[in-house]
Coordinates of N, CA and C in Angstrom, one line a residue:
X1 N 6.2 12.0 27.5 CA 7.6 12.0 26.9 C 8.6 12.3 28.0
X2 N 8.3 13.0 29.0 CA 8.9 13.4 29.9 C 9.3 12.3 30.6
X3 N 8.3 11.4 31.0 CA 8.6 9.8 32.1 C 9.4 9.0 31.1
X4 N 9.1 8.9 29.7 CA 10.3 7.9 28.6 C 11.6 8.7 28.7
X5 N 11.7 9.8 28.8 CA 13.0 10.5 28.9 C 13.8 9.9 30.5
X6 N 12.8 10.1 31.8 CA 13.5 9.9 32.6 C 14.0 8.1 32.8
X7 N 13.1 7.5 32.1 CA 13.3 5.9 31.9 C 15.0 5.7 31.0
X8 N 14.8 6.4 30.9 CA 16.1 6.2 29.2 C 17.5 6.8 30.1
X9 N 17.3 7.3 31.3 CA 18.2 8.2 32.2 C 18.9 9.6 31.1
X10 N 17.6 10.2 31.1 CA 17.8 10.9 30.2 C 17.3 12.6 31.2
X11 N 17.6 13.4 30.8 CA 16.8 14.8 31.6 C 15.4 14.6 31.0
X12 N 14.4 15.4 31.5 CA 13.5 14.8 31.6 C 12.7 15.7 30.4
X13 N 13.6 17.1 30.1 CA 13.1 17.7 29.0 C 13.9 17.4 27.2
X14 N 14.3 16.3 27.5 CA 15.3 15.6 26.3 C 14.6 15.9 25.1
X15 N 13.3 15.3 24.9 CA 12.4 15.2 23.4 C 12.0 16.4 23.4
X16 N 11.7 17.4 24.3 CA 10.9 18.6 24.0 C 12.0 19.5 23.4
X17 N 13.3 19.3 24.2 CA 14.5 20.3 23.9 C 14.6 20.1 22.4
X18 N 14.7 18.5 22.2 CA 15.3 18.3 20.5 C 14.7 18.3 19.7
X19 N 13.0 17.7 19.8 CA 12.3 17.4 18.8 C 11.0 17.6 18.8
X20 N 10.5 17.9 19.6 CA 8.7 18.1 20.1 C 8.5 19.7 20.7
X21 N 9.7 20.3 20.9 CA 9.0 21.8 21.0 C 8.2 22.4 20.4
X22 N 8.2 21.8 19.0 CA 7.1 22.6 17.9 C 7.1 21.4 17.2
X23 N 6.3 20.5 18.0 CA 6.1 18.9 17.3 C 4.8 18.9 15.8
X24 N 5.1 18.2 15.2 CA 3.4 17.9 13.9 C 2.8 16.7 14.7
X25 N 1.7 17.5 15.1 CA 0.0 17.1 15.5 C -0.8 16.8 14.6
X26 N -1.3 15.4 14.6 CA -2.4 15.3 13.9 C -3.4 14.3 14.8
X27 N -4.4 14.5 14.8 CA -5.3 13.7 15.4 C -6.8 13.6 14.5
X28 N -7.4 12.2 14.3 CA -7.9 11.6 13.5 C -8.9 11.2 14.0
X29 N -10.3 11.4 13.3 CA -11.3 10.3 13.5 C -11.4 9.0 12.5
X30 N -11.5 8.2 12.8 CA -11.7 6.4 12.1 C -12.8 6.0 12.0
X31 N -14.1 5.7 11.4 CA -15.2 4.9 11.1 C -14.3 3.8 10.1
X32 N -14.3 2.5 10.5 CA -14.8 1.5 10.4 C -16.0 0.5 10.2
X33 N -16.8 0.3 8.9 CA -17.7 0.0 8.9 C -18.1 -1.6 8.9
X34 N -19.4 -1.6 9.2 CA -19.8 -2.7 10.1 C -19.2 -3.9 8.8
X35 N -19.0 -5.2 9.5 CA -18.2 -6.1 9.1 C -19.2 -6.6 7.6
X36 N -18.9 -7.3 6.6 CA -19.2 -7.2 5.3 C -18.8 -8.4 5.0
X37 N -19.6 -9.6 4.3 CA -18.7 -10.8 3.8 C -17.7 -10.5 2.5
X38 N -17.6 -8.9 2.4 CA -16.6 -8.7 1.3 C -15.2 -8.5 2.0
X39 N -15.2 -7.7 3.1 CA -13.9 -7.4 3.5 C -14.2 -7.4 4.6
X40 N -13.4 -8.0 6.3 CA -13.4 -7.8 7.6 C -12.1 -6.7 7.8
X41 N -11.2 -6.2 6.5 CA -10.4 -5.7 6.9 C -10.3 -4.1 7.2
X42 N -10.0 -3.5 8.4 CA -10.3 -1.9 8.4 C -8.7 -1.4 8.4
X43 N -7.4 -1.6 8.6 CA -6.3 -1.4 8.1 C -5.3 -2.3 8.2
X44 N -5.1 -2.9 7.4 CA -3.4 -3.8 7.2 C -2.8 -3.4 8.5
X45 N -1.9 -4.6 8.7 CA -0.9 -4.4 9.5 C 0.5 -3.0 9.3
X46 N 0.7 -2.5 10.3 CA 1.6 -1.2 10.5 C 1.9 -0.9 11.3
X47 N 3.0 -0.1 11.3 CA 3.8 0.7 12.4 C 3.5 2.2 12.6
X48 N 3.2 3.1 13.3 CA 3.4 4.5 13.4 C 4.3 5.0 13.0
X49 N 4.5 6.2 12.5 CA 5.8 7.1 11.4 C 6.4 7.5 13.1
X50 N 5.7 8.5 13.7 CA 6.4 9.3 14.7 C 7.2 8.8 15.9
X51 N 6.7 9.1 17.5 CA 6.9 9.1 18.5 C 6.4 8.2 19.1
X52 N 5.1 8.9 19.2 CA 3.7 8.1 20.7 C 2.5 8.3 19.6
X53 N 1.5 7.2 19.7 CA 0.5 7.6 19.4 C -0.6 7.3 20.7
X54 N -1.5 8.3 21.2 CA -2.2 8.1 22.5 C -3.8 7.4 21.3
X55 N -4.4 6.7 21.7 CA -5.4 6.1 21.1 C -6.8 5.6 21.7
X56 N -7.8 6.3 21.6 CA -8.9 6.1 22.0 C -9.8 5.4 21.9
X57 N -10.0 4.1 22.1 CA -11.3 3.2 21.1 C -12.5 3.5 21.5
X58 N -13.4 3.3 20.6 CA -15.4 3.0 21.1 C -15.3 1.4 21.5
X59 N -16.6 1.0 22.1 CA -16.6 -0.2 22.8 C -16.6 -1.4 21.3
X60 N -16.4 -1.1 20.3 CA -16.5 -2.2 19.5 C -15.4 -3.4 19.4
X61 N -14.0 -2.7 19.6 CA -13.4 -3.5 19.6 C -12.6 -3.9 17.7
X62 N -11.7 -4.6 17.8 CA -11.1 -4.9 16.6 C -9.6 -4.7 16.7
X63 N -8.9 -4.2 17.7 CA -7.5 -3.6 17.4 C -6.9 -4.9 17.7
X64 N -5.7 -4.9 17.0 CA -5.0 -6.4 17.4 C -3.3 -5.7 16.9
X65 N -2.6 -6.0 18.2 CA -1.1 -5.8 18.6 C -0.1 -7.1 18.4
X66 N 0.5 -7.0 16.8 CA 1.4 -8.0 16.5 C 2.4 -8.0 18.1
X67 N 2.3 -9.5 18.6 CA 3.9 -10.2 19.8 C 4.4 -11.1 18.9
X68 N 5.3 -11.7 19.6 CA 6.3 -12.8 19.2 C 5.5 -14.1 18.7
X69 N 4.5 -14.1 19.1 CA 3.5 -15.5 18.8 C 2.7 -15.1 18.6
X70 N 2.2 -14.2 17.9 CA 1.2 -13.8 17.1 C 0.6 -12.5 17.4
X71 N -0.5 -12.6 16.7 CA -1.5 -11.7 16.9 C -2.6 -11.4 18.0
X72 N -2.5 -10.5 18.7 CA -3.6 -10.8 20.0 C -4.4 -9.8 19.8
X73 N -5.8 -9.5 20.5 CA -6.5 -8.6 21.0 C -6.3 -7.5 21.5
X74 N -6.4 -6.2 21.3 CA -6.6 -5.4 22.5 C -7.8 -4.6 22.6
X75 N -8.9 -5.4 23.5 CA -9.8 -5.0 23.6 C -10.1 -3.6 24.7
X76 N -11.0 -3.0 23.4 CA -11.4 -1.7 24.7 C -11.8 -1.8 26.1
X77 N -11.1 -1.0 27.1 CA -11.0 -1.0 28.6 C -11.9 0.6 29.2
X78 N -12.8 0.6 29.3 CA -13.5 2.0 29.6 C -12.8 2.8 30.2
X79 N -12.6 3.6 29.7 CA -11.6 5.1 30.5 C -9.9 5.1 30.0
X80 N -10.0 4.1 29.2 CA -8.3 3.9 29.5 C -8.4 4.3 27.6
X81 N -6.7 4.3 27.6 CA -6.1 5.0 26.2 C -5.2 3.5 25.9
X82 N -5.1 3.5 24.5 CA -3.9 2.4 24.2 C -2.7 3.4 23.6
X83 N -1.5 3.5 24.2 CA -0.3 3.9 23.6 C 0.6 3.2 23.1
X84 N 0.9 3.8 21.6 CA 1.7 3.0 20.7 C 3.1 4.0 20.4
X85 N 3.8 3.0 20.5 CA 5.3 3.6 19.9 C 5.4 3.7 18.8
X86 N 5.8 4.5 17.8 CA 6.2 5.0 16.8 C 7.7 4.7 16.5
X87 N 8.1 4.7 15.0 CA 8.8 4.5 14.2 C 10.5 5.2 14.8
X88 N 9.7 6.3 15.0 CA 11.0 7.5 15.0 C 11.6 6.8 16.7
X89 N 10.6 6.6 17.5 CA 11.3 6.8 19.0 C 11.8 4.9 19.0
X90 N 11.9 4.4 18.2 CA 12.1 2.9 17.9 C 13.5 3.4 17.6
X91 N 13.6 4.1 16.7 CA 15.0 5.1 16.0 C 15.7 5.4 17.1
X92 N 14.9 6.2 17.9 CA 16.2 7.5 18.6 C 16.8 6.2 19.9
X93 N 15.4 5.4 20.0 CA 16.0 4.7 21.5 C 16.6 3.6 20.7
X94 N 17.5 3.2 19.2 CA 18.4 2.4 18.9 C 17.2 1.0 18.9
X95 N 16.0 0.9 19.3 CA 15.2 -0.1 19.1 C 15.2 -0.9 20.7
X96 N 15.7 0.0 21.5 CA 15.2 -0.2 22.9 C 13.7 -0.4 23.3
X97 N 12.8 0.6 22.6 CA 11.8 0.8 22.6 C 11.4 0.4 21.1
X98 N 10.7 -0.5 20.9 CA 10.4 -1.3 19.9 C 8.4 -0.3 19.1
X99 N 8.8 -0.1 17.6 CA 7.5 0.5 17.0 C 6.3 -0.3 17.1
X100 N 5.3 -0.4 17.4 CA 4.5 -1.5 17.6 C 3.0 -1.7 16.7
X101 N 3.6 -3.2 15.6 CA 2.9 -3.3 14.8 C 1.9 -3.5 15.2
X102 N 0.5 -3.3 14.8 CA -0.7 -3.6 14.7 C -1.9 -3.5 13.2
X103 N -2.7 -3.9 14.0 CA -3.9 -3.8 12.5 C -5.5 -3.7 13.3
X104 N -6.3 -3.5 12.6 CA -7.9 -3.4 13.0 C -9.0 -4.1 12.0
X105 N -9.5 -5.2 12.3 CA -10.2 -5.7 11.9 C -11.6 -5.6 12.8
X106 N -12.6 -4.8 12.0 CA -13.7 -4.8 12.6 C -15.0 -6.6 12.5
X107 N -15.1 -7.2 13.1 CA -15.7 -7.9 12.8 C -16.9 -8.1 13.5
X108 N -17.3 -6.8 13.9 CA -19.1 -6.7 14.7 C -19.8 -6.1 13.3
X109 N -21.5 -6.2 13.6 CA -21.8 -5.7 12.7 C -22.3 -4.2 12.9
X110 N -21.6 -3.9 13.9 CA -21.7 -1.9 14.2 C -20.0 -1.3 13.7
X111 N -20.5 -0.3 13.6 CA -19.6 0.6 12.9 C -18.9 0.9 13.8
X112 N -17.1 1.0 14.2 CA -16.2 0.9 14.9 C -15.8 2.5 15.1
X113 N -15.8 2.7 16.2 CA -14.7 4.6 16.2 C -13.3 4.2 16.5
X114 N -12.3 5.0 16.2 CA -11.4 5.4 17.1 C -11.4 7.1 16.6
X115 N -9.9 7.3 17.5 CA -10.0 8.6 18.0 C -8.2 8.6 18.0
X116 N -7.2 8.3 17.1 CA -6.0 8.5 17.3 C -5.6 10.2 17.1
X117 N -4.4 10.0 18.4 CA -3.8 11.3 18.3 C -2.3 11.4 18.3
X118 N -1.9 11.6 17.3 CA -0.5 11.2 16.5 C 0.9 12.2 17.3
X119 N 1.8 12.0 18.0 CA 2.4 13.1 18.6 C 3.8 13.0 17.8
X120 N 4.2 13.4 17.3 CA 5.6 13.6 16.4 C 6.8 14.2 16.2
X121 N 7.6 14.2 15.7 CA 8.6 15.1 16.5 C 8.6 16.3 15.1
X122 N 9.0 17.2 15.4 CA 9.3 18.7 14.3 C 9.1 17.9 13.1
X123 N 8.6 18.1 12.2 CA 8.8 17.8 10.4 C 10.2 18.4 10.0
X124 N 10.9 19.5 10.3 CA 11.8 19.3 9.8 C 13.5 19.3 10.9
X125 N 13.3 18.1 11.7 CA 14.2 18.1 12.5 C 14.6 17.0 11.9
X126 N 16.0 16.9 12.6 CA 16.6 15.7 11.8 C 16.8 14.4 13.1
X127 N 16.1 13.5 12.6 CA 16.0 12.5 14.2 C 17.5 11.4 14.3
X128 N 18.0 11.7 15.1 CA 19.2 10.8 15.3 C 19.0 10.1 16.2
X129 N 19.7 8.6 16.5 CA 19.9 7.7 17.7 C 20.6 8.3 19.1
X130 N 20.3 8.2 20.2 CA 20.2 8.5 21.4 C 21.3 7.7 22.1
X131 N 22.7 8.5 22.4 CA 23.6 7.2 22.6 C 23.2 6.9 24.0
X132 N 22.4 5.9 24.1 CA 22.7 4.7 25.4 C 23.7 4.3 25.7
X133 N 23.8 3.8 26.9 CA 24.8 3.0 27.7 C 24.6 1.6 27.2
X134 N 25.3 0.7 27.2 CA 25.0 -0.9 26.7 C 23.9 -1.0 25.4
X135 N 23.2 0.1 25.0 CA 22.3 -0.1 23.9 C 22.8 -0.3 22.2
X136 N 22.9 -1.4 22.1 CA 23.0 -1.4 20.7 C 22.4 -1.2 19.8
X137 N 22.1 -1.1 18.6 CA 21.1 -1.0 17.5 C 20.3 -2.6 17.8
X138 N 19.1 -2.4 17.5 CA 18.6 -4.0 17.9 C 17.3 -3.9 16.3
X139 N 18.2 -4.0 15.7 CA 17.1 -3.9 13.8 C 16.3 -5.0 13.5
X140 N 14.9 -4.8 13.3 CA 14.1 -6.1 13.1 C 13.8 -5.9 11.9
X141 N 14.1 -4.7 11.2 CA 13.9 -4.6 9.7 C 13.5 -6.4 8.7
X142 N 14.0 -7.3 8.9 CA 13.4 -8.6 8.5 C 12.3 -8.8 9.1
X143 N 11.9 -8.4 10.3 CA 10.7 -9.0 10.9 C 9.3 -7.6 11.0
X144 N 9.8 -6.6 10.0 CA 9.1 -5.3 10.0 C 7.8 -6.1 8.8
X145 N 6.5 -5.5 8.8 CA 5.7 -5.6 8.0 C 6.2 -4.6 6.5
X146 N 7.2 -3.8 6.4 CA 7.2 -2.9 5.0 C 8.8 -3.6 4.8
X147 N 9.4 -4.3 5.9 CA 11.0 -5.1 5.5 C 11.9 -3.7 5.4
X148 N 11.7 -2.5 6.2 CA 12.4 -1.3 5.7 C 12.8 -1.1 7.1
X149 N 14.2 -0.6 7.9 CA 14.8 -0.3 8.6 C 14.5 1.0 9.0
X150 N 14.2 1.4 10.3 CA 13.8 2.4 10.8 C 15.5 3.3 11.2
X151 N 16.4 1.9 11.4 CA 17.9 2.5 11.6 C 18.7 2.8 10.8
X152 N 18.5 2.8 9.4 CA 18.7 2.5 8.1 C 19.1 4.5 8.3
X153 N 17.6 4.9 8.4 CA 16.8 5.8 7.9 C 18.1 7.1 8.1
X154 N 17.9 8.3 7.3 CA 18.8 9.1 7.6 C 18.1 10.7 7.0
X155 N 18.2 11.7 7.9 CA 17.6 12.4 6.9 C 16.1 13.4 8.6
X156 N 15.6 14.3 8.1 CA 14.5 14.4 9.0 C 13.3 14.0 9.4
X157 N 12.5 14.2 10.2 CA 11.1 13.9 10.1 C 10.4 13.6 8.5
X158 N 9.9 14.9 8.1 CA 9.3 14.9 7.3 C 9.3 14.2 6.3
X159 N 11.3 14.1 5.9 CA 11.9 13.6 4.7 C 11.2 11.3 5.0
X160 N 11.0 11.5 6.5 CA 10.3 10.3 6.6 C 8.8 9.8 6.7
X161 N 8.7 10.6 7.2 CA 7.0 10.7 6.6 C 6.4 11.0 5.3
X162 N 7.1 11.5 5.0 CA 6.8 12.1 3.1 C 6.9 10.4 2.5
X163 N 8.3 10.2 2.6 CA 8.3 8.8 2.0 C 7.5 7.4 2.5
X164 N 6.9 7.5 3.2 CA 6.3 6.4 3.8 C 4.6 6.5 3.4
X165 N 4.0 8.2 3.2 CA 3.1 8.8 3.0 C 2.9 8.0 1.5
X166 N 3.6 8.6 0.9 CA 4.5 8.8 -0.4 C 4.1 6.9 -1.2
X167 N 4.2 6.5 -0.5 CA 3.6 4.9 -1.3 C 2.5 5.0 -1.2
X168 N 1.8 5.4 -0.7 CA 0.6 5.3 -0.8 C -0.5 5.9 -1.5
X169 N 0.0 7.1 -1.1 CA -0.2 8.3 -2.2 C 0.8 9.2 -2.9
X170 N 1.6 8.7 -3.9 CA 2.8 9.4 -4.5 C 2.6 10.7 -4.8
X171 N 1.1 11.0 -5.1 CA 1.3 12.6 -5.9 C 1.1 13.3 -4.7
X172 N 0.8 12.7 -3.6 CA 1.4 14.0 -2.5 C 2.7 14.2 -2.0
X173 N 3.4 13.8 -1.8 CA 4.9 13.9 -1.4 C 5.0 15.3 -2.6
X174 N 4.9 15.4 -3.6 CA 5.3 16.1 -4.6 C 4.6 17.8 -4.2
X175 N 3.4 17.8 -3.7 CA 2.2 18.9 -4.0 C 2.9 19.0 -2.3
X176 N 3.3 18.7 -1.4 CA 3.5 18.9 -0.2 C 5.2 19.7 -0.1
X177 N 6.0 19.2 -1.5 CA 7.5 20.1 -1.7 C 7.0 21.0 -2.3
X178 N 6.1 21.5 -3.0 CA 5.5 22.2 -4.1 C 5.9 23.3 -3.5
X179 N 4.4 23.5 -2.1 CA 3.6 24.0 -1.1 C 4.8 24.8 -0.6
X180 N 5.9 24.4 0.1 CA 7.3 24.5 1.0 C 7.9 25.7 0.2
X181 N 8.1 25.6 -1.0 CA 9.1 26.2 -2.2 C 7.9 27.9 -2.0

């Protein structure tokens, strides 16, 4: 965060100062199971809610990173991590730094790992746009997989994650304000 900070000509403790001093961590294990003439699909296309996600594959392979002409590969590289941008830093950098759709289709017949590790900013900080120099808002909200504006958004972390959570599984957003109260 510190090298995205100094990229953005930013101090180098920018995200820690505002939004990641006491960031929500979650890190996940993924089985994906072996491919099925019922479904090759292991998750729809999507974006990350937060920041960064650092991401670890097993050698099976399946991740594929929506570009401008489609869908491509990104096959596992031994030793190496795939990092994805998140929702929020799509937000703060005005869409400088672009959220990066992807999906996972396992189509071997071995069971797929990953290993994502979600970095995010405070749950209840309120994430605002980052005034750049020359940076305008650059909104792909038409070209988003959910068609919902990440610059739109107003409000904190949480209040964005909860809602995004929140279609998926509605009775948690509810049991998670419950919990707070």
């Amino acid at each position: 965060m510190a090298g995205i900070a100094l990229s953005l000509e930013l101090e180098k403790s920018y995200f820690a100062d505002r939004y990641t001093k006491d960031p929500l961590i979650l890190f996940r294990i993924f089985n994906y199971p072996p491919n099925s003439s019922l479904s090759k699909w292991g998750v729809g296309e999507h974006t990350d809610y937060g920041v960064l996600t650092i991401l670890k594959q097993d050698n099976v392979g399946g991740l594929q990173i929506k570009s401008k002409s489609g869908w491509i590969d990104a096959p596992p590289i031994p030793g190496s991590f795939v990092c994805n941008i998140g929702d929020m830093l799509d937000r703060m950098t005005r869409g400088l730094y672009r959220s990066t759709p992807h999906r996972v289709q396992n189509l071997s017949t071995s069971h797929r790992l990953s290993f994502p590790f979600f970095f995010d900013p405070n749950f209840n900080v309120e994430v605002k746009p980052i005034e750049l120099k020359g940076v305008v808002v650059n909104d792909d909200k038409s070209d988003r997989w959910d068609k919902a504006s990440v610059h739109e958004f107003r409000g904190t972390y949480g209040d964005y994650l909860l809602n995004k959570v929140s279609k998926v599984f509605p009775e948690l957003r509810q049991k998670v304000l419950e919990s707070a109260e």
